[in-house]
mmCIF file of C-alpha atoms in Angstrom:
data_model
loop_
_atom_site.group_PDB
_atom_site.id
_atom_site.type_symbol
_atom_site.label_atom_id
_atom_site.label_comp_id
_atom_site.label_asym_id
_atom_site.label_seq_id
_atom_site.Cartn_x
_atom_site.Cartn_y
_atom_site.Cartn_z
ATOM 1 C CA MET X 1 -28.514 45.815 28.597
ATOM 2 C CA SER X 2 -28.031 48.437 25.916
ATOM 3 C CA SER X 3 -25.809 51.420 26.698
ATOM 4 C CA HIS X 4 -28.035 53.709 24.668
ATOM 5 C CA PRO X 5 -31.796 53.542 24.234
ATOM 6 C CA GLY X 6 -31.647 54.260 20.494
ATOM 7 C CA PRO X 7 -33.069 57.261 18.690
ATOM 8 C CA ASP X 8 -36.630 55.902 18.635
ATOM 9 C CA LYS X 9 -36.703 55.602 22.429
ATOM 10 C CA GLU X 10 -34.820 58.821 23.137
ATOM 11 C CA GLU X 11 -37.930 60.900 22.744
ATOM 12 C CA ASP X 12 -39.804 58.743 25.262
ATOM 13 C CA PHE X 13 -36.943 59.061 27.696
ATOM 14 C CA ASP X 14 -36.821 62.799 27.206
ATOM 15 C CA ALA X 15 -40.517 63.092 28.028
ATOM 16 C CA TRP X 16 -40.171 60.900 31.111
ATOM 17 C CA PHE X 17 -37.104 62.803 32.303
ATOM 18 C CA GLY X 18 -38.951 66.092 31.872
ATOM 19 C CA GLU X 19 -41.569 64.830 34.308
ATOM 20 C CA ALA X 20 -39.259 63.042 36.737
ATOM 21 C CA ALA X 21 -36.171 65.280 36.853
ATOM 22 C CA ARG X 22 -37.193 67.462 39.796
ATOM 23 C CA LYS X 23 -38.155 64.429 41.833
ATOM 24 C CA ILE X 24 -34.856 62.719 41.018
ATOM 25 C CA LEU X 25 -32.880 65.766 42.123
ATOM 26 C CA ARG X 26 -34.926 66.120 45.316
ATOM 27 C CA ASP X 27 -34.519 62.432 46.161
ATOM 28 C CA ALA X 28 -30.777 62.800 45.615
ATOM 29 C CA TYR X 29 -30.786 65.883 47.839
ATOM 30 C CA PHE X 30 -32.683 63.936 50.490
ATOM 31 C CA VAL X 31 -29.733 61.592 50.925
ATOM 32 C CA THR X 32 -26.891 64.018 50.342
ATOM 33 C CA ARG X 33 -28.210 67.321 51.734
ATOM 34 C CA ASN X 34 -25.576 68.875 49.555
ATOM 35 C CA PRO X 35 -26.695 70.596 46.339
ATOM 36 C CA LYS X 36 -23.522 69.846 44.373
ATOM 37 C CA LEU X 37 -23.338 66.215 45.406
ATOM 38 C CA ALA X 38 -27.089 65.845 44.865
ATOM 39 C CA GLU X 39 -26.699 66.936 41.253
ATOM 40 C CA ASP X 40 -23.811 64.509 40.712
ATOM 41 C CA ILE X 41 -25.804 61.628 42.185
ATOM 42 C CA ALA X 42 -28.947 62.616 40.275
ATOM 43 C CA GLN X 43 -26.973 62.759 37.004
ATOM 44 C CA GLU X 44 -25.411 59.378 37.674
ATOM 45 C CA ALA X 45 -28.815 57.819 38.407
ATOM 46 C CA THR X 46 -30.267 59.456 35.284
ATOM 47 C CA LEU X 47 -27.482 57.917 33.221
ATOM 48 C CA LYS X 48 -28.408 54.481 34.575
ATOM 49 C CA PHE X 49 -32.061 55.057 33.623
ATOM 50 C CA PHE X 50 -30.982 56.278 30.184
ATOM 51 C CA LYS X 51 -28.870 53.185 29.603
ATOM 52 C CA ALA X 52 -31.653 50.898 30.821
ATOM 53 C CA TRP X 53 -34.334 52.610 28.737
ATOM 54 C CA GLY X 54 -33.746 50.414 25.688
ATOM 55 C CA ASN X 55 -34.640 47.322 27.708
ATOM 56 C CA GLU X 56 -38.412 46.922 27.809
ATOM 57 C CA GLU X 57 -38.527 45.265 31.213
ATOM 58 C CA MET X 58 -36.277 47.880 32.800
ATOM 59 C CA ARG X 59 -38.184 50.701 31.161
ATOM 60 C CA GLY X 60 -41.387 49.260 32.603
ATOM 61 C CA LYS X 61 -39.870 49.254 36.097
ATOM 62 C CA ILE X 62 -38.710 52.849 35.746
ATOM 63 C CA LEU X 63 -42.119 53.963 34.532
ATOM 64 C CA THR X 64 -44.296 52.040 36.969
ATOM 65 C CA GLN X 65 -42.233 51.593 40.127
ATOM 66 C CA PRO X 66 -41.275 54.891 41.788
ATOM 67 C CA GLY X 67 -39.603 52.831 44.508
ATOM 68 C CA TYR X 68 -37.210 51.392 41.927
ATOM 69 C CA VAL X 69 -36.199 54.892 40.850
ATOM 70 C CA ARG X 70 -35.640 55.979 44.460
ATOM 71 C CA THR X 71 -33.668 52.837 45.282
ATOM 72 C CA THR X 72 -31.421 53.401 42.262
ATOM 73 C CA ILE X 73 -30.726 56.956 43.434
ATOM 74 C CA TYR X 74 -29.926 55.784 46.962
ATOM 75 C CA HIS X 75 -27.657 53.054 45.621
ATOM 76 C CA CYS X 76 -25.811 55.617 43.503
ATOM 77 C CA TYR X 77 -25.185 57.572 46.691
ATOM 78 C CA LEU X 78 -24.059 54.500 48.611
ATOM 79 C CA ASP X 79 -21.775 53.531 45.698
ATOM 80 C CA HIS X 80 -20.363 57.020 45.848
ATOM 81 C CA VAL X 81 -19.398 56.782 49.499
ATOM 82 C CA ARG X 82 -18.567 53.076 49.565
ATOM 83 C CA VAL X 83 -14.958 52.188 50.206
ATOM 84 C CA PRO X 84 -13.570 49.164 48.295
ATOM 85 C CA SER X 85 -13.784 46.827 51.277
ATOM 86 C CA ARG X 86 -17.137 47.703 52.796
ATOM 87 C CA THR X 87 -19.114 50.712 53.886
ATOM 88 C CA SER X 88 -20.030 51.171 57.478
ATOM 89 C CA GLN X 89 -22.653 53.527 58.773
ATOM 90 C CA ARG X 90 -19.817 55.568 60.252
ATOM 91 C CA GLU X 91 -18.084 55.918 56.890
ATOM 92 C CA VAL X 92 -21.300 57.113 55.280
ATOM 93 C CA GLU X 93 -21.744 59.554 58.114
ATOM 94 C CA LEU X 94 -18.238 60.905 57.738
ATOM 95 C CA ASP X 95 -18.780 61.397 54.037
ATOM 96 C CA VAL X 96 -21.997 63.283 54.637
ATOM 97 C CA ALA X 97 -20.205 65.465 57.159
ATOM 98 C CA ARG X 98 -17.362 66.089 54.733
ATOM 99 C CA HIS X 99 -19.752 67.194 52.020
ATOM 100 C CA ASP X 100 -22.048 69.119 54.250
ATOM 101 C CA LYS X 101 -20.024 71.118 56.705
ATOM 102 C CA SER X 102 -22.250 74.158 56.452
ATOM 103 C CA SER X 103 -25.494 72.507 57.530
ATOM 104 C CA THR X 104 -24.817 71.600 61.108
ATOM 105 C CA GLU X 105 -28.476 71.666 62.073
ATOM 106 C CA ILE X 106 -29.368 68.792 59.752
ATOM 107 C CA ASP X 107 -30.506 65.660 61.553
ATOM 108 C CA ARG X 108 -27.901 63.376 59.995
ATOM 109 C CA ASP X 109 -28.499 60.488 62.382
ATOM 110 C CA LEU X 110 -32.140 60.442 61.386
ATOM 111 C CA ARG X 111 -31.340 60.588 57.662
ATOM 112 C CA LEU X 112 -28.842 57.747 57.922
ATOM 113 C CA ALA X 113 -31.289 55.671 59.946
ATOM 114 C CA VAL X 114 -33.967 56.180 57.254
ATOM 115 C CA LEU X 115 -31.502 54.967 54.631
ATOM 116 C CA ALA X 116 -30.730 51.902 56.725
ATOM 117 C CA LEU X 117 -34.393 50.788 56.696
ATOM 118 C CA GLY X 118 -35.669 48.140 54.299
ATOM 119 C CA ASP X 119 -36.887 49.432 50.916
ATOM 120 C CA MET X 120 -40.595 49.348 51.785
ATOM 121 C CA GLU X 121 -40.176 50.921 55.230
ATOM 122 C CA ARG X 122 -37.857 53.597 53.840
ATOM 123 C CA ASP X 123 -40.233 54.432 50.999
ATOM 124 C CA MET X 124 -43.165 54.702 53.404
ATOM 125 C CA ILE X 125 -41.240 57.178 55.582
ATOM 126 C CA VAL X 126 -39.979 59.204 52.615
ATOM 127 C CA LEU X 127 -43.357 59.375 50.870
ATOM 128 C CA HIS X 128 -45.353 60.183 53.991
ATOM 129 C CA TYR X 129 -43.063 62.647 55.730
ATOM 130 C CA TYR X 130 -40.952 64.142 52.936
ATOM 131 C CA HIS X 131 -43.329 63.967 49.967
ATOM 132 C CA ASP X 132 -46.409 64.937 51.969
ATOM 133 C CA LEU X 133 -48.511 61.934 51.012
ATOM 134 C CA THR X 134 -51.000 60.452 53.470
ATOM 135 C CA ILE X 135 -50.201 56.988 54.787
ATOM 136 C CA ARG X 136 -52.963 55.602 52.550
ATOM 137 C CA GLU X 137 -51.584 57.394 49.467
ATOM 138 C CA ALA X 138 -48.046 56.252 50.230
ATOM 139 C CA GLY X 139 -49.322 52.706 50.727
ATOM 140 C CA SER X 140 -51.185 52.863 47.455
ATOM 141 C CA GLN X 141 -47.956 53.840 45.648
ATOM 142 C CA LEU X 142 -46.306 50.848 47.263
ATOM 143 C CA GLY X 143 -49.134 48.534 46.228
ATOM 144 C CA LEU X 144 -50.528 48.118 49.749
ATOM 145 C CA SER X 145 -54.041 48.095 51.153
ATOM 146 C CA PRO X 146 -54.822 50.825 53.729
ATOM 147 C CA SER X 147 -54.455 48.433 56.658
ATOM 148 C CA GLN X 148 -51.140 47.126 55.325
ATOM 149 C CA ALA X 149 -49.990 50.725 54.837
ATOM 150 C CA TYR X 150 -50.713 51.635 58.474
ATOM 151 C CA ARG X 151 -48.942 48.507 59.678
ATOM 152 C CA LEU X 152 -45.921 49.304 57.514
ATOM 153 C CA HIS X 153 -45.851 52.869 58.804
ATOM 154 C CA ASP X 154 -45.938 51.733 62.444
ATOM 155 C CA SER X 155 -43.310 49.102 61.786
ATOM 156 C CA ALA X 156 -41.066 51.624 60.008
ATOM 157 C CA LEU X 157 -41.300 54.068 62.924
ATOM 158 C CA ALA X 158 -40.473 51.312 65.399
ATOM 159 C CA GLN X 159 -37.476 50.195 63.344
ATOM 160 C CA LEU X 160 -36.317 53.772 63.007
ATOM 161 C CA ALA X 161 -36.523 54.279 66.762
ATOM 162 C CA GLY X 162 -34.492 51.107 67.241
ATOM 163 C CA LEU X 163 -31.824 52.243 64.795
ATOM 164 C CA LEU X 164 -31.581 55.646 66.457
ATOM 165 C CA ASP X 165 -31.256 54.007 69.887
ATOM 166 C CA GLU X 166 -28.517 51.723 68.553
ATOM 167 C CA GLY X 167 -26.713 54.789 67.266
ATOM 168 C CA LYS X 168 -26.685 56.285 70.760
ATOM 169 C CA ALA X 169 -25.222 53.152 72.323
ATOM 170 C CA MET N 1 -37.489 63.789 71.128
ATOM 171 C CA GLY N 2 -39.810 61.211 69.563
ATOM 172 C CA VAL N 3 -38.995 59.748 66.171
ATOM 173 C CA GLU N 4 -42.135 61.119 64.561
ATOM 174 C CA LYS N 5 -41.430 64.633 65.813
ATOM 175 C CA ARG N 6 -37.875 64.447 64.498
ATOM 176 C CA LEU N 7 -39.177 63.308 61.125
ATOM 177 C CA LEU N 8 -41.675 66.153 60.962
ATOM 178 C CA GLU N 9 -39.035 68.741 61.862
ATOM 179 C CA ASP N 10 -36.534 67.318 59.388
ATOM 180 C CA ALA N 11 -39.171 67.169 56.655
ATOM 181 C CA ARG N 12 -39.995 70.845 57.288
ATOM 182 C CA SER N 13 -36.343 71.761 56.975
ATOM 183 C CA PHE N 14 -36.033 69.623 53.835
ATOM 184 C CA ALA N 15 -39.024 71.365 52.231
ATOM 185 C CA ASN N 16 -37.332 74.736 52.762
ATOM 186 C CA GLU N 17 -33.959 73.585 51.482
ATOM 187 C CA VAL N 18 -35.182 72.068 48.218
ATOM 188 C CA THR N 19 -36.586 75.410 47.115
ATOM 189 C CA SER N 20 -32.999 76.591 46.640
ATOM 190 C CA LEU N 21 -32.011 73.699 44.337
ATOM 191 C CA ASP N 22 -31.174 74.700 40.782
ATOM 192 C CA GLU N 23 -33.668 72.317 39.213
ATOM 193 C CA GLU N 24 -33.782 73.983 35.808
ATOM 194 C CA GLY N 25 -30.002 74.032 35.628
ATOM 195 C CA PHE N 26 -29.867 70.356 36.562
ATOM 196 C CA ILE N 27 -32.373 69.444 33.844
ATOM 197 C CA SER N 28 -30.550 71.501 31.251
ATOM 198 C CA ARG N 29 -27.091 70.170 32.112
ATOM 199 C CA THR N 30 -28.246 66.559 32.337
ATOM 200 C CA ARG N 31 -30.123 66.672 29.044
ATOM 201 C CA ALA N 32 -27.068 68.176 27.379
ATOM 202 C CA ALA N 33 -24.798 65.549 28.893
ATOM 203 C CA LEU N 34 -27.036 62.777 27.577
ATOM 204 C CA GLY N 35 -27.000 64.329 24.130
ATOM 205 C CA LEU N 36 -30.711 65.084 24.140
ATOM 206 C CA PRO N 37 -31.718 67.984 21.915
ATOM 207 C CA PRO N 38 -31.961 71.325 23.722
ATOM 208 C CA LYS N 39 -35.335 72.781 24.547
ATOM 209 C CA ASP N 40 -36.248 76.440 24.815
ATOM 210 C CA SER N 41 -36.328 76.144 28.592
ATOM 211 C CA ASP N 42 -32.763 74.768 28.543
ATOM 212 C CA THR N 43 -31.313 78.145 27.654
ATOM 213 C CA VAL N 44 -29.331 79.223 30.691
ATOM 214 C CA THR N 45 -27.692 82.605 30.741
ATOM 215 C CA GLU N 46 -24.169 83.209 32.011
ATOM 216 C CA SER N 47 -25.414 85.071 35.077
ATOM 217 C CA GLU N 48 -27.789 82.235 35.959
ATOM 218 C CA ASN N 49 -24.965 79.740 35.654
ATOM 219 C CA GLU N 50 -22.870 81.705 38.124
ATOM 220 C CA GLU N 51 -25.649 81.350 40.671
ATOM 221 C CA THR N 52 -25.937 77.565 40.421
ATOM 222 C CA PRO N 53 -25.154 75.650 43.592
ATOM 223 C CA GLY N 54 -23.399 73.035 41.478
ATOM 224 C CA GLY N 55 -20.199 75.014 41.314
ATOM 225 C CA PRO N 56 -18.528 76.960 38.529
ATOM 226 C CA ALA N 57 -20.562 77.879 35.524
ATOM 227 C CA ALA N 58 -20.479 75.358 32.701
ATOM 228 C CA PRO N 59 -20.680 76.432 29.079
ATOM 229 C CA SER N 60 -24.229 76.334 27.827
ATOM 230 C CA GLY N 61 -25.213 72.798 26.915
ATOM 231 C CA GLN N 62 -22.365 71.188 28.858
ATOM 232 C CA PRO N 63 -22.325 69.190 32.091
ATOM 233 C CA ARG N 64 -20.585 70.698 35.107
ATOM 234 C CA GLN N 65 -16.824 70.521 35.197
ATOM 235 C CA GLY N 66 -15.566 67.369 36.853
ATOM 236 C CA HIS N 67 -18.640 65.311 36.075
ATOM 237 C CA GLN N 68 -18.805 64.168 32.478
ATOM 238 C CA ILE N 69 -21.552 61.667 31.873
ATOM 239 C CA SER N 70 -19.804 60.512 28.709
ATOM 240 C CA ASP N 71 -16.927 59.349 30.922
ATOM 241 C CA LEU N 72 -19.342 57.184 32.857
ATOM 242 C CA PHE N 73 -20.493 55.522 29.646
ATOM 243 C CA VAL N 74 -16.926 54.468 28.966
ATOM 244 C CA LYS N 75 -16.406 53.311 32.537
ATOM 245 C CA HIS N 76 -19.541 51.182 32.655
ATOM 246 C CA ASN N 77 -19.175 49.584 29.252
#
């Protein structure tokens, strides 16, 4: 993979970034709930997209798969909080708390449970509840038929409830 | 409280919080850090920089202190 897209592709990247930047920052804020950390994570993810832009296949994924962009942002966050050995849910939680002492009312357990879902389930929850898309619209973005979208939504809620119950135990 | 209700409440809170993000500042700083040419909308005044949630003001056209994207290039290569 090239480390720089090259001058001919830079303009394309610039145009894409102009469209996607706010969404990238908001997705980063979704996981961090900390404006400073969100900007760091968003910048790190943007660098990855910039470096990948010269590769046609990667550029195609960035342009056509919003889920890929979101997953990259979430992975940047997890990389940020990951300790060398392994990251536990508790470690992630502690990091969030460390970075976000002022926002005690934030439902951190819920946010961490959403991040622990599979990619499709997580994207359905994020798109429907946090990006204000209908279940059908969210499903369409994920390449699903309406009936598949409703099933995914129900399954994601059930998994989320399970994760939150586990957290209480 | 049910999961769906928690999601709806958290999403409402999220929608309020994101309005305070310095999106223009982020775009400007990130474009500068990547070496992309500045645009008219990238001009950030000193007073605006002081208001950014990302910490101390950075010189115009520079990433925030402590987070240099060029360093990441070196690290990842």
